[in-house]
JSON list of C-alpha atoms and ligand atoms in Angstrom, two decimals:
[
{"chain": "A", "resi": 266, "resn": "MET", "atom": "CA", "xyz": [-3.11, 18.22, 3.10]},
{"chain": "A", "resi": 267, "resn": "SER", "atom": "CA", "xyz": [-6.45, 19.54, 3.17]},
{"chain": "A", "resi": 268, "resn": "ILE", "atom": "CA", "xyz": [-9.20, 18.00, 5.19]},
{"chain": "A", "resi": 269, "resn": "ILE", "atom": "CA", "xyz": [-11.52, 15.91, 3.31]},
{"chain": "A", "resi": 270, "resn": "VAL", "atom": "CA", "xyz": [-15.54, 15.79, 4.55]},
{"chain": "A", "resi": 271, "resn": "SER", "atom": "CA", "xyz": [-17.90, 12.64, 3.88]},
{"chain": "A", "resi": 272, "resn": "PRO", "atom": "CA", "xyz": [-21.24, 14.11, 4.63]},
{"chain": "A", "resi": 273, "resn": "SER", "atom": "CA", "xyz": [-23.67, 10.91, 6.13]},
{"chain": "A", "resi": 274, "resn": "ILE", "atom": "CA", "xyz": [-26.56, 10.83, 4.71]},
{"chain": "A", "resi": 275, "resn": "LEU", "atom": "CA", "xyz": [-28.10, 8.92, 7.36]},
{"chain": "A", "resi": 276, "resn": "ALA", "atom": "CA", "xyz": [-28.60, 11.65, 9.32]},
{"chain": "A", "resi": 277, "resn": "ALA", "atom": "CA", "xyz": [-30.29, 13.49, 5.42]},
{"chain": "A", "resi": 278, "resn": "ASN", "atom": "CA", "xyz": [-33.62, 14.01, 5.01]},
{"chain": "A", "resi": 279, "resn": "LYS", "atom": "CA", "xyz": [-35.23, 10.45, 3.54]},
{"chain": "A", "resi": 280, "resn": "SER", "atom": "CA", "xyz": [-38.09, 11.54, 1.87]},
{"chain": "A", "resi": 281, "resn": "ALA", "atom": "CA", "xyz": [-35.27, 13.99, -0.52]},
{"chain": "A", "resi": 282, "resn": "ILE", "atom": "CA", "xyz": [-32.69, 12.30, -0.53]},
{"chain": "A", "resi": 283, "resn": "LEU", "atom": "CA", "xyz": [-31.27, 13.57, -3.55]},
{"chain": "A", "resi": 284, "resn": "ASP", "atom": "CA", "xyz": [-31.38, 16.82, -2.51]},
{"chain": "A", "resi": 285, "resn": "ASP", "atom": "CA", "xyz": [-29.88, 16.98, 0.70]},
{"chain": "A", "resi": 286, "resn": "MET", "atom": "CA", "xyz": [-26.53, 14.64, -1.37]},
{"chain": "A", "resi": 287, "resn": "LEU", "atom": "CA", "xyz": [-27.03, 18.31, -3.97]},
{"chain": "A", "resi": 288, "resn": "LEU", "atom": "CA", "xyz": [-27.08, 20.08, -0.82]},
{"chain": "A", "resi": 289, "resn": "ALA", "atom": "CA", "xyz": [-24.10, 18.96, 0.86]},
{"chain": "A", "resi": 290, "resn": "GLU", "atom": "CA", "xyz": [-22.01, 18.78, -2.49]},
{"chain": "A", "resi": 291, "resn": "LYS", "atom": "CA", "xyz": [-22.82, 22.49, -3.21]},
{"chain": "A", "resi": 292, "resn": "CYS", "atom": "CA", "xyz": [-21.22, 23.23, 0.47]},
{"chain": "A", "resi": 293, "resn": "GLY", "atom": "CA", "xyz": [-18.10, 22.16, -0.82]},
{"chain": "A", "resi": 294, "resn": "ALA", "atom": "CA", "xyz": [-18.69, 17.79, 0.15]},
{"chain": "A", "resi": 295, "resn": "LYS", "atom": "CA", "xyz": [-16.00, 16.37, -1.45]},
{"chain": "A", "resi": 296, "resn": "TYR", "atom": "CA", "xyz": [-16.96, 12.42, 0.18]},
{"chain": "A", "resi": 297, "resn": "ILE", "atom": "CA", "xyz": [-20.40, 11.38, 0.78]},
{"chain": "A", "resi": 298, "resn": "HIS", "atom": "CA", "xyz": [-20.91, 8.73, 3.38]},
{"chain": "A", "resi": 299, "resn": "ILE", "atom": "CA", "xyz": [-23.35, 5.75, 2.87]},
{"chain": "A", "resi": 300, "resn": "ASP", "atom": "CA", "xyz": [-24.24, 3.63, 6.02]},
{"chain": "A", "resi": 301, "resn": "VAL", "atom": "CA", "xyz": [-24.65, 0.21, 5.05]},
{"chain": "A", "resi": 302, "resn": "MET", "atom": "CA", "xyz": [-26.58, -1.54, 8.02]},
{"chain": "A", "resi": 303, "resn": "ASP", "atom": "CA", "xyz": [-27.49, -4.84, 7.76]},
{"chain": "A", "resi": 304, "resn": "GLY", "atom": "CA", "xyz": [-28.59, -5.45, 11.18]},
{"chain": "A", "resi": 305, "resn": "VAL", "atom": "CA", "xyz": [-26.69, -8.93, 12.52]},
{"chain": "A", "resi": 306, "resn": "PHE", "atom": "CA", "xyz": [-23.64, -7.41, 12.39]},
{"chain": "A", "resi": 307, "resn": "VAL", "atom": "CA", "xyz": [-25.14, -4.38, 14.01]},
{"chain": "A", "resi": 308, "resn": "PRO", "atom": "CA", "xyz": [-28.77, -4.10, 15.30]},
{"chain": "A", "resi": 309, "resn": "ASN", "atom": "CA", "xyz": [-30.37, -1.55, 13.03]},
{"chain": "A", "resi": 310, "resn": "VAL", "atom": "CA", "xyz": [-31.13, -2.06, 9.16]},
{"chain": "A", "resi": 311, "resn": "THR", "atom": "CA", "xyz": [-30.57, 1.33, 6.28]},
{"chain": "A", "resi": 312, "resn": "GLU", "atom": "CA", "xyz": [-32.50, 1.37, 3.36]},
{"chain": "A", "resi": 313, "resn": "PHE", "atom": "CA", "xyz": [-28.92, 2.28, 1.42]},
{"chain": "A", "resi": 314, "resn": "THR", "atom": "CA", "xyz": [-28.78, -0.63, -0.47]},
{"chain": "A", "resi": 315, "resn": "PRO", "atom": "CA", "xyz": [-27.22, -1.86, -3.67]},
{"chain": "A", "resi": 316, "resn": "ASP", "atom": "CA", "xyz": [-29.88, -0.16, -5.41]},
{"chain": "A", "resi": 317, "resn": "PHE", "atom": "CA", "xyz": [-29.20, 2.84, -3.57]},
{"chain": "A", "resi": 318, "resn": "VAL", "atom": "CA", "xyz": [-25.64, 3.31, -4.67]},
{"chain": "A", "resi": 319, "resn": "SER", "atom": "CA", "xyz": [-26.39, 2.63, -8.68]},
{"chain": "A", "resi": 320, "resn": "LYS", "atom": "CA", "xyz": [-29.58, 4.59, -8.39]},
{"chain": "A", "resi": 321, "resn": "TYR", "atom": "CA", "xyz": [-27.98, 7.65, -7.03]},
{"chain": "A", "resi": 322, "resn": "HIS", "atom": "CA", "xyz": [-24.19, 7.25, -7.26]},
{"chain": "A", "resi": 323, "resn": "ALA", "atom": "CA", "xyz": [-23.67, 9.33, -10.76]},
{"chain": "A", "resi": 324, "resn": "SER", "atom": "CA", "xyz": [-26.24, 11.90, -9.51]},
{"chain": "A", "resi": 325, "resn": "HIS", "atom": "CA", "xyz": [-23.41, 13.47, -8.15]},
{"chain": "A", "resi": 326, "resn": "GLY", "atom": "CA", "xyz": [-19.71, 14.34, -8.80]},
{"chain": "A", "resi": 327, "resn": "MET", "atom": "CA", "xyz": [-19.12, 13.32, -5.48]},
{"chain": "A", "resi": 328, "resn": "VAL", "atom": "CA", "xyz": [-16.55, 9.93, -3.97]},
{"chain": "A", "resi": 329, "resn": "ASN", "atom": "CA", "xyz": [-19.67, 7.11, -2.49]},
{"chain": "A", "resi": 330, "resn": "ASP", "atom": "CA", "xyz": [-18.18, 6.22, 0.53]},
{"chain": "A", "resi": 331, "resn": "VAL", "atom": "CA", "xyz": [-20.03, 3.20, 1.55]},
{"chain": "A", "resi": 332, "resn": "HIS", "atom": "CA", "xyz": [-18.99, 2.03, 4.85]},
{"chain": "A", "resi": 333, "resn": "ILE", "atom": "CA", "xyz": [-20.64, -1.32, 5.49]},
{"chain": "A", "resi": 334, "resn": "MET", "atom": "CA", "xyz": [-21.48, -2.82, 8.51]},
{"chain": "A", "resi": 335, "resn": "VAL", "atom": "CA", "xyz": [-22.56, -6.28, 8.06]},
{"chain": "A", "resi": 336, "resn": "GLU", "atom": "CA", "xyz": [-21.75, -9.35, 8.83]},
{"chain": "A", "resi": 337, "resn": "ASP", "atom": "CA", "xyz": [-20.56, -10.62, 4.89]},
{"chain": "A", "resi": 338, "resn": "PRO", "atom": "CA", "xyz": [-18.32, -8.35, 3.58]},
{"chain": "A", "resi": 339, "resn": "LEU", "atom": "CA", "xyz": [-16.66, -10.45, 1.50]},
{"chain": "A", "resi": 340, "resn": "VAL", "atom": "CA", "xyz": [-20.23, -11.25, -0.32]},
{"chain": "A", "resi": 341, "resn": "LEU", "atom": "CA", "xyz": [-21.58, -7.56, 0.39]},
{"chain": "A", "resi": 342, "resn": "GLY", "atom": "CA", "xyz": [-18.52, -5.86, -0.06]},
{"chain": "A", "resi": 343, "resn": "PRO", "atom": "CA", "xyz": [-18.05, -6.74, -4.41]},
{"chain": "A", "resi": 344, "resn": "ILE", "atom": "CA", "xyz": [-20.99, -6.16, -4.86]},
{"chain": "A", "resi": 345, "resn": "PHE", "atom": "CA", "xyz": [-21.67, -2.70, -3.63]},
{"chain": "A", "resi": 346, "resn": "ALA", "atom": "CA", "xyz": [-18.13, -1.76, -5.87]},
{"chain": "A", "resi": 347, "resn": "LYS", "atom": "CA", "xyz": [-20.00, -3.92, -8.73]},
{"chain": "A", "resi": 348, "resn": "ALA", "atom": "CA", "xyz": [-22.41, -1.36, -7.95]},
{"chain": "A", "resi": 349, "resn": "GLY", "atom": "CA", "xyz": [-20.83, 1.93, -8.59]},
{"chain": "A", "resi": 350, "resn": "ALA", "atom": "CA", "xyz": [-19.33, 2.17, -4.42]},
{"chain": "A", "resi": 351, "resn": "ASP", "atom": "CA", "xyz": [-16.24, 4.32, -5.80]},
{"chain": "A", "resi": 352, "resn": "ILE", "atom": "CA", "xyz": [-14.64, 3.01, -1.42]},
{"chain": "A", "resi": 353, "resn": "VAL", "atom": "CA", "xyz": [-16.13, 0.12, 0.24]},
{"chain": "A", "resi": 354, "resn": "THR", "atom": "CA", "xyz": [-15.36, 0.44, 3.88]},
{"chain": "A", "resi": 355, "resn": "PHE", "atom": "CA", "xyz": [-15.79, -2.89, 6.26]},
{"chain": "A", "resi": 356, "resn": "HIS", "atom": "CA", "xyz": [-15.58, -4.06, 9.37]},
{"chain": "A", "resi": 357, "resn": "LEU", "atom": "CA", "xyz": [-12.29, -5.73, 10.57]},
{"chain": "A", "resi": 358, "resn": "GLU", "atom": "CA", "xyz": [-14.72, -7.72, 13.45]},
{"chain": "A", "resi": 359, "resn": "ALA", "atom": "CA", "xyz": [-17.18, -8.88, 11.01]},
{"chain": "A", "resi": 360, "resn": "CYS", "atom": "CA", "xyz": [-14.28, -11.35, 9.35]},
{"chain": "A", "resi": 361, "resn": "GLU", "atom": "CA", "xyz": [-13.39, -15.19, 11.00]},
{"chain": "A", "resi": 362, "resn": "ASP", "atom": "CA", "xyz": [-9.24, -14.81, 9.98]},
{"chain": "A", "resi": 363, "resn": "PRO", "atom": "CA", "xyz": [-6.77, -12.60, 8.24]},
{"chain": "A", "resi": 364, "resn": "GLU", "atom": "CA", "xyz": [-7.38, -15.12, 5.27]},
{"chain": "A", "resi": 365, "resn": "GLU", "atom": "CA", "xyz": [-11.13, -13.49, 5.15]},
{"chain": "A", "resi": 366, "resn": "VAL", "atom": "CA", "xyz": [-10.14, -9.57, 5.24]},
{"chain": "A", "resi": 367, "resn": "PHE", "atom": "CA", "xyz": [-7.46, -10.22, 2.78]},
{"chain": "A", "resi": 368, "resn": "ALA", "atom": "CA", "xyz": [-9.98, -12.25, 0.66]},
{"chain": "A", "resi": 369, "resn": "THR", "atom": "CA", "xyz": [-12.62, -9.82, 0.73]},
{"chain": "A", "resi": 370, "resn": "ILE", "atom": "CA", "xyz": [-9.69, -6.62, 0.62]},
{"chain": "A", "resi": 371, "resn": "LYS", "atom": "CA", "xyz": [-9.06, -9.25, -2.38]},
{"chain": "A", "resi": 372, "resn": "ALA", "atom": "CA", "xyz": [-12.74, -9.26, -4.10]},
{"chain": "A", "resi": 373, "resn": "ILE", "atom": "CA", "xyz": [-13.35, -5.49, -3.25]},
{"chain": "A", "resi": 374, "resn": "LYS", "atom": "CA", "xyz": [-10.44, -4.45, -5.54]},
{"chain": "A", "resi": 375, "resn": "GLU", "atom": "CA", "xyz": [-10.95, -7.22, -7.94]},
{"chain": "A", "resi": 376, "resn": "ALA", "atom": "CA", "xyz": [-14.83, -5.34, -8.15]},
{"chain": "A", "resi": 377, "resn": "GLY", "atom": "CA", "xyz": [-13.70, -1.81, -9.30]},
{"chain": "A", "resi": 378, "resn": "ALA", "atom": "CA", "xyz": [-13.39, 0.26, -5.68]},
{"chain": "A", "resi": 379, "resn": "LYS", "atom": "CA", "xyz": [-10.77, 1.11, -3.36]},
{"chain": "A", "resi": 380, "resn": "VAL", "atom": "CA", "xyz": [-10.81, -0.42, 0.13]},
{"chain": "A", "resi": 381, "resn": "GLY", "atom": "CA", "xyz": [-11.42, 1.14, 3.31]},
{"chain": "A", "resi": 382, "resn": "ILE", "atom": "CA", "xyz": [-11.18, -1.61, 7.07]},
{"chain": "A", "resi": 383, "resn": "SER", "atom": "CA", "xyz": [-12.73, -0.11, 10.00]},
{"chain": "A", "resi": 384, "resn": "ILE", "atom": "CA", "xyz": [-12.32, -0.77, 13.51]},
{"chain": "A", "resi": 385, "resn": "LYS", "atom": "CA", "xyz": [-14.49, -0.41, 16.20]},
{"chain": "A", "resi": 386, "resn": "PRO", "atom": "CA", "xyz": [-13.69, 1.55, 19.66]},
{"chain": "A", "resi": 387, "resn": "GLY", "atom": "CA", "xyz": [-13.22, -1.70, 21.71]},
{"chain": "A", "resi": 388, "resn": "THR", "atom": "CA", "xyz": [-10.79, -3.13, 19.28]},
{"chain": "A", "resi": 389, "resn": "PRO", "atom": "CA", "xyz": [-7.16, -2.83, 19.43]},
{"chain": "A", "resi": 390, "resn": "VAL", "atom": "CA", "xyz": [-5.60, -0.78, 16.67]},
{"chain": "A", "resi": 391, "resn": "GLU", "atom": "CA", "xyz": [-2.50, -3.37, 16.53]},
{"chain": "A", "resi": 392, "resn": "ALA", "atom": "CA", "xyz": [-5.28, -5.15, 14.79]},
{"chain": "A", "resi": 393, "resn": "LEU", "atom": "CA", "xyz": [-4.68, -4.13, 12.36]},
{"chain": "A", "resi": 394, "resn": "SER", "atom": "CA", "xyz": [-1.41, -4.77, 11.34]},
{"chain": "A", "resi": 395, "resn": "LEU", "atom": "CA", "xyz": [-1.09, -7.38, 8.39]},
{"chain": "A", "resi": 396, "resn": "PHE", "atom": "CA", "xyz": [-3.42, -5.09, 6.93]},
{"chain": "A", "resi": 397, "resn": "TYR", "atom": "CA", "xyz": [-1.65, -1.86, 6.63]},
{"chain": "A", "resi": 398, "resn": "GLU", "atom": "CA", "xyz": [-0.25, -2.41, 3.20]},
{"chain": "A", "resi": 399, "resn": "GLU", "atom": "CA", "xyz": [-3.70, -3.44, 1.37]},
{"chain": "A", "resi": 400, "resn": "VAL", "atom": "CA", "xyz": [-6.11, -0.90, 1.88]},
{"chain": "A", "resi": 401, "resn": "ASP", "atom": "CA", "xyz": [-6.53, 2.55, 0.53]},
{"chain": "A", "resi": 402, "resn": "LEU", "atom": "CA", "xyz": [-8.07, 3.84, 4.03]},
{"chain": "A", "resi": 403, "resn": "ILE", "atom": "CA", "xyz": [-8.37, 3.04, 7.94]},
{"chain": "A", "resi": 404, "resn": "LEU", "atom": "CA", "xyz": [-11.28, 4.01, 9.11]},
{"chain": "A", "resi": 405, "resn": "VAL", "atom": "CA", "xyz": [-11.77, 4.45, 12.67]},
{"chain": "A", "resi": 406, "resn": "MET", "atom": "CA", "xyz": [-15.05, 4.56, 14.67]},
{"chain": "A", "resi": 407, "resn": "SER", "atom": "CA", "xyz": [-15.19, 7.23, 17.42]},
{"chain": "A", "resi": 408, "resn": "VAL", "atom": "CA", "xyz": [-18.63, 5.84, 18.52]},
{"chain": "A", "resi": 409, "resn": "GLU", "atom": "CA", "xyz": [-19.74, 2.70, 18.62]},
{"chain": "A", "resi": 410, "resn": "PRO", "atom": "CA", "xyz": [-21.17, 1.55, 14.97]},
{"chain": "A", "resi": 411, "resn": "GLY", "atom": "CA", "xyz": [-25.23, 1.01, 14.30]},
{"chain": "A", "resi": 412, "resn": "LYS", "atom": "CA", "xyz": [-26.52, 4.72, 14.66]},
{"chain": "A", "resi": 413, "resn": "GLY", "atom": "CA", "xyz": [-26.03, 8.80, 14.38]},
{"chain": "A", "resi": 414, "resn": "GLY", "atom": "CA", "xyz": [-25.80, 11.50, 17.14]},
{"chain": "A", "resi": 415, "resn": "GLN", "atom": "CA", "xyz": [-23.69, 9.50, 19.49]},
{"chain": "A", "resi": 416, "resn": "PRO", "atom": "CA", "xyz": [-21.15, 11.43, 21.43]},
{"chain": "A", "resi": 417, "resn": "PHE", "atom": "CA", "xyz": [-17.64, 11.34, 20.15]},
{"chain": "A", "resi": 418, "resn": "ILE", "atom": "CA", "xyz": [-15.41, 8.71, 22.45]},
{"chain": "A", "resi": 419, "resn": "GLU", "atom": "CA", "xyz": [-12.64, 10.92, 23.66]},
{"chain": "A", "resi": 420, "resn": "ALA", "atom": "CA", "xyz": [-9.67, 8.06, 23.07]},
{"chain": "A", "resi": 421, "resn": "SER", "atom": "CA", "xyz": [-10.34, 8.01, 19.63]},
{"chain": "A", "resi": 422, "resn": "THR", "atom": "CA", "xyz": [-7.77, 10.22, 19.38]},
{"chain": "A", "resi": 423, "resn": "ASP", "atom": "CA", "xyz": [-4.65, 8.68, 20.22]},
{"chain": "A", "resi": 424, "resn": "ARG", "atom": "CA", "xyz": [-6.11, 5.26, 18.43]},
{"chain": "A", "resi": 425, "resn": "ILE", "atom": "CA", "xyz": [-5.86, 7.52, 15.21]},
{"chain": "A", "resi": 426, "resn": "LYS", "atom": "CA", "xyz": [-2.12, 9.25, 17.20]},
{"chain": "A", "resi": 427, "resn": "THR", "atom": "CA", "xyz": [-1.26, 5.65, 16.58]},
{"chain": "A", "resi": 428, "resn": "ILE", "atom": "CA", "xyz": [-2.42, 4.83, 13.10]},
{"chain": "A", "resi": 429, "resn": "LYS", "atom": "CA", "xyz": [-0.95, 8.01, 11.57]},
{"chain": "A", "resi": 430, "resn": "GLU", "atom": "CA", "xyz": [2.65, 7.21, 13.09]},
{"chain": "A", "resi": 431, "resn": "GLU", "atom": "CA", "xyz": [2.16, 3.40, 11.55]},
{"chain": "A", "resi": 432, "resn": "ILE", "atom": "CA", "xyz": [1.69, 4.82, 8.19]},
{"chain": "A", "resi": 433, "resn": "GLU", "atom": "CA", "xyz": [4.14, 7.17, 8.29]},
{"chain": "A", "resi": 434, "resn": "LYS", "atom": "CA", "xyz": [6.71, 4.30, 9.91]},
{"chain": "A", "resi": 435, "resn": "ARG", "atom": "CA", "xyz": [5.55, 2.28, 6.88]},
{"chain": "A", "resi": 436, "resn": "LYS", "atom": "CA", "xyz": [6.23, 5.19, 4.14]},
{"chain": "A", "resi": 437, "resn": "LEU", "atom": "CA", "xyz": [2.29, 4.91, 3.12]},
{"chain": "A", "resi": 438, "resn": "SER", "atom": "CA", "xyz": [-0.33, 6.47, 1.88]},
{"chain": "A", "resi": 439, "resn": "VAL", "atom": "CA", "xyz": [-2.77, 5.27, 3.38]},
{"chain": "A", "resi": 440, "resn": "LEU", "atom": "CA", "xyz": [-6.18, 7.86, 4.21]},
{"chain": "A", "resi": 441, "resn": "ILE", "atom": "CA", "xyz": [-7.28, 8.21, 7.93]},
{"chain": "A", "resi": 442, "resn": "GLU", "atom": "CA", "xyz": [-11.05, 8.29, 8.40]},
{"chain": "A", "resi": 443, "resn": "VAL", "atom": "CA", "xyz": [-12.55, 9.28, 11.25]},
{"chain": "A", "resi": 444, "resn": "ASP", "atom": "CA", "xyz": [-16.47, 8.57, 12.31]},
{"chain": "A", "resi": 445, "resn": "GLY", "atom": "CA", "xyz": [-19.30, 9.06, 14.50]},
{"chain": "A", "resi": 446, "resn": "GLY", "atom": "CA", "xyz": [-20.01, 12.36, 16.66]},
{"chain": "A", "resi": 447, "resn": "ILE", "atom": "CA", "xyz": [-17.86, 14.62, 14.69]},
{"chain": "A", "resi": 448, "resn": "ASN", "atom": "CA", "xyz": [-18.42, 18.86, 14.94]},
{"chain": "A", "resi": 449, "resn": "GLN", "atom": "CA", "xyz": [-16.13, 21.24, 15.02]},
{"chain": "A", "resi": 450, "resn": "ASN", "atom": "CA", "xyz": [-14.46, 21.04, 18.35]},
{"chain": "A", "resi": 451, "resn": "THR", "atom": "CA", "xyz": [-14.54, 16.87, 18.14]},
{"chain": "A", "resi": 452, "resn": "GLY", "atom": "CA", "xyz": [-13.08, 16.99, 14.77]},
{"chain": "A", "resi": 453, "resn": "ALA", "atom": "CA", "xyz": [-10.39, 19.89, 15.61]},
{"chain": "A", "resi": 454, "resn": "LEU", "atom": "CA", "xyz": [-9.08, 17.09, 17.97]},
{"chain": "A", "resi": 455, "resn": "CYS", "atom": "CA", "xyz": [-9.29, 14.11, 14.57]},
{"chain": "A", "resi": 456, "resn": "VAL", "atom": "CA", "xyz": [-7.45, 16.34, 12.65]},
{"chain": "A", "resi": 457, "resn": "ASN", "atom": "CA", "xyz": [-4.90, 16.92, 15.27]},
{"chain": "A", "resi": 458, "resn": "ALA", "atom": "CA", "xyz": [-4.42, 13.40, 15.26]},
{"chain": "A", "resi": 459, "resn": "GLY", "atom": "CA", "xyz": [-3.91, 12.64, 11.94]},
{"chain": "A", "resi": 460, "resn": "ALA", "atom": "CA", "xyz": [-7.28, 11.89, 10.22]},
{"chain": "A", "resi": 461, "resn": "ASP", "atom": "CA", "xyz": [-7.92, 13.18, 6.73]},
{"chain": "A", "resi": 462, "resn": "VAL", "atom": "CA", "xyz": [-11.74, 12.82, 6.70]},
{"chain": "A", "resi": 463, "resn": "LEU", "atom": "CA", "xyz": [-14.11, 13.41, 8.39]},
{"chain": "A", "resi": 464, "resn": "VAL", "atom": "CA", "xyz": [-17.43, 11.40, 8.16]},
{"chain": "A", "resi": 465, "resn": "ALA", "atom": "CA", "xyz": [-20.68, 13.90, 10.57]},
{"chain": "A", "resi": 466, "resn": "GLY", "atom": "CA", "xyz": [-24.02, 13.27, 10.21]},
{"chain": "A", "resi": 467, "resn": "SER", "atom": "CA", "xyz": [-26.47, 14.99, 12.93]},
{"chain": "A", "resi": 468, "resn": "TYR", "atom": "CA", "xyz": [-23.93, 17.78, 12.66]},
{"chain": "A", "resi": 469, "resn": "LEU", "atom": "CA", "xyz": [-24.19, 18.71, 9.83]},
{"chain": "A", "resi": 470, "resn": "PHE", "atom": "CA", "xyz": [-27.95, 17.51, 8.06]},
{"chain": "A", "resi": 471, "resn": "GLY", "atom": "CA", "xyz": [-31.07, 19.46, 8.97]},
{"chain": "A", "resi": 472, "resn": "HIS", "atom": "CA", "xyz": [-29.27, 22.41, 10.12]},
{"chain": "A", "resi": 473, "resn": "GLU", "atom": "CA", "xyz": [-30.11, 26.13, 8.53]},
{"chain": "A", "resi": 474, "resn": "ASP", "atom": "CA", "xyz": [-26.94, 26.96, 8.50]},
{"chain": "A", "resi": 475, "resn": "ILE", "atom": "CA", "xyz": [-25.07, 23.11, 6.94]},
{"chain": "A", "resi": 476, "resn": "LYS", "atom": "CA", "xyz": [-22.70, 25.28, 4.44]},
{"chain": "A", "resi": 477, "resn": "ASP", "atom": "CA", "xyz": [-20.95, 27.54, 7.55]},
{"chain": "A", "resi": 478, "resn": "ARG", "atom": "CA", "xyz": [-20.76, 23.82, 9.45]},
{"chain": "A", "resi": 479, "resn": "LEU", "atom": "CA", "xyz": [-19.13, 22.27, 6.53]},
{"chain": "A", "resi": 480, "resn": "GLU", "atom": "CA", "xyz": [-16.99, 24.94, 5.55]},
{"chain": "A", "resi": 481, "resn": "ALA", "atom": "CA", "xyz": [-15.52, 25.23, 9.26]},
{"chain": "A", "resi": 482, "resn": "LEU", "atom": "CA", "xyz": [-14.77, 21.40, 9.40]},
{"chain": "A", "resi": 483, "resn": "LEU", "atom": "CA", "xyz": [-12.91, 22.22, 5.58]},
{"chain": "A", "resi": 484, "resn": "SER", "atom": "CA", "xyz": [-11.05, 24.78, 7.30]},
{"chain": "A", "resi": 485, "resn": "LEU", "atom": "CA", "xyz": [-9.47, 22.52, 10.69]},
{"chain": "B", "resi": 959, "resn": "LIG", "atom": "C1", "xyz": [-22.52, 4.93, 12.66]},
{"chain": "B", "resi": 959, "resn": "LIG", "atom": "C2", "xyz": [-22.19, 5.58, 11.35]},
{"chain": "B", "resi": 959, "resn": "LIG", "atom": "C3", "xyz": [-21.89, 7.06, 11.23]},
{"chain": "B", "resi": 959, "resn": "LIG", "atom": "C4", "xyz": [-23.06, 7.97, 11.60]},
{"chain": "B", "resi": 959, "resn": "LIG", "atom": "C5", "xyz": [-22.78, 8.76, 11.96]},
{"chain": "B", "resi": 959, "resn": "LIG", "atom": "O1", "xyz": [-22.73, 4.01, 12.76]},
{"chain": "B", "resi": 959, "resn": "LIG", "atom": "O2", "xyz": [-21.00, 4.73, 10.90]},
{"chain": "B", "resi": 959, "resn": "LIG", "atom": "O3", "xyz": [-21.60, 7.16, 9.66]},
{"chain": "B", "resi": 959, "resn": "LIG", "atom": "O4", "xyz": [-23.51, 8.45, 10.55]},
{"chain": "B", "resi": 959, "resn": "LIG", "atom": "O5", "xyz": [-23.57, 10.29, 12.44]},
{"chain": "B", "resi": 959, "resn": "LIG", "atom": "P1", "xyz": [-22.83, 11.41, 13.38]},
{"chain": "B", "resi": 959, "resn": "LIG", "atom": "O6", "xyz": [-22.58, 12.12, 12.84]},
{"chain": "B", "resi": 959, "resn": "LIG", "atom": "O7", "xyz": [-24.60, 11.77, 13.79]},
{"chain": "B", "resi": 959, "resn": "LIG", "atom": "O8", "xyz": [-22.45, 10.69, 14.79]},
{"chain": "B", "resi": 960, "resn": "LIG", "atom": "ZN1", "xyz": [-20.14, 5.46, 9.05]}
]
């Protein structure tokens, strides 16, 4: 299967955001990654609100890949789904217990989106165990969530491998996405470990040669 690249608009030009999204699409991106931060689950806040998603989701043909780094995914997940997110990925760590995780997955699905579940670098992979059958995508954070431009955490590749083995063992078609510090070198490590979707922000946006960079990731 070919690699999917999901450019993160956290690194895009905020005063010409649609232009940057369309540029990413023209360069071959099939997904567009939208980082939602609430200032509680992570210290920063982003301007990517449900209104932002509903304003732009149909202005391009890419999959709206919405990553919610928020304290209350059970409430916000379905709101982003209804606003036009195609995939809503929430954090396992934001939920109190497995019941809340199951309820969040159900609420996002009922609101019409696919569901991703994400783990921070310090969360054991085993914490995902109950949820493989319920989700469409698993997002492995390869930096601490909260900001762009951080260096890739090398141990992420072993985590991807373990998740890939589990998906194969259970005969599922869950996608593995990786987010944080992705460039051509780290992207290659992740693809070799079993990643299907590469999120990249600062490696792509703001560079003259974005097309070459995106094509380099797509051809991994
Ligand atoms: C970080 C975000 C990432 C971020 C990645 O919390 O989830 O999507 O945009 O940025 P880079 O690619 O610059 O590490
Ligand atoms: Zn992200």
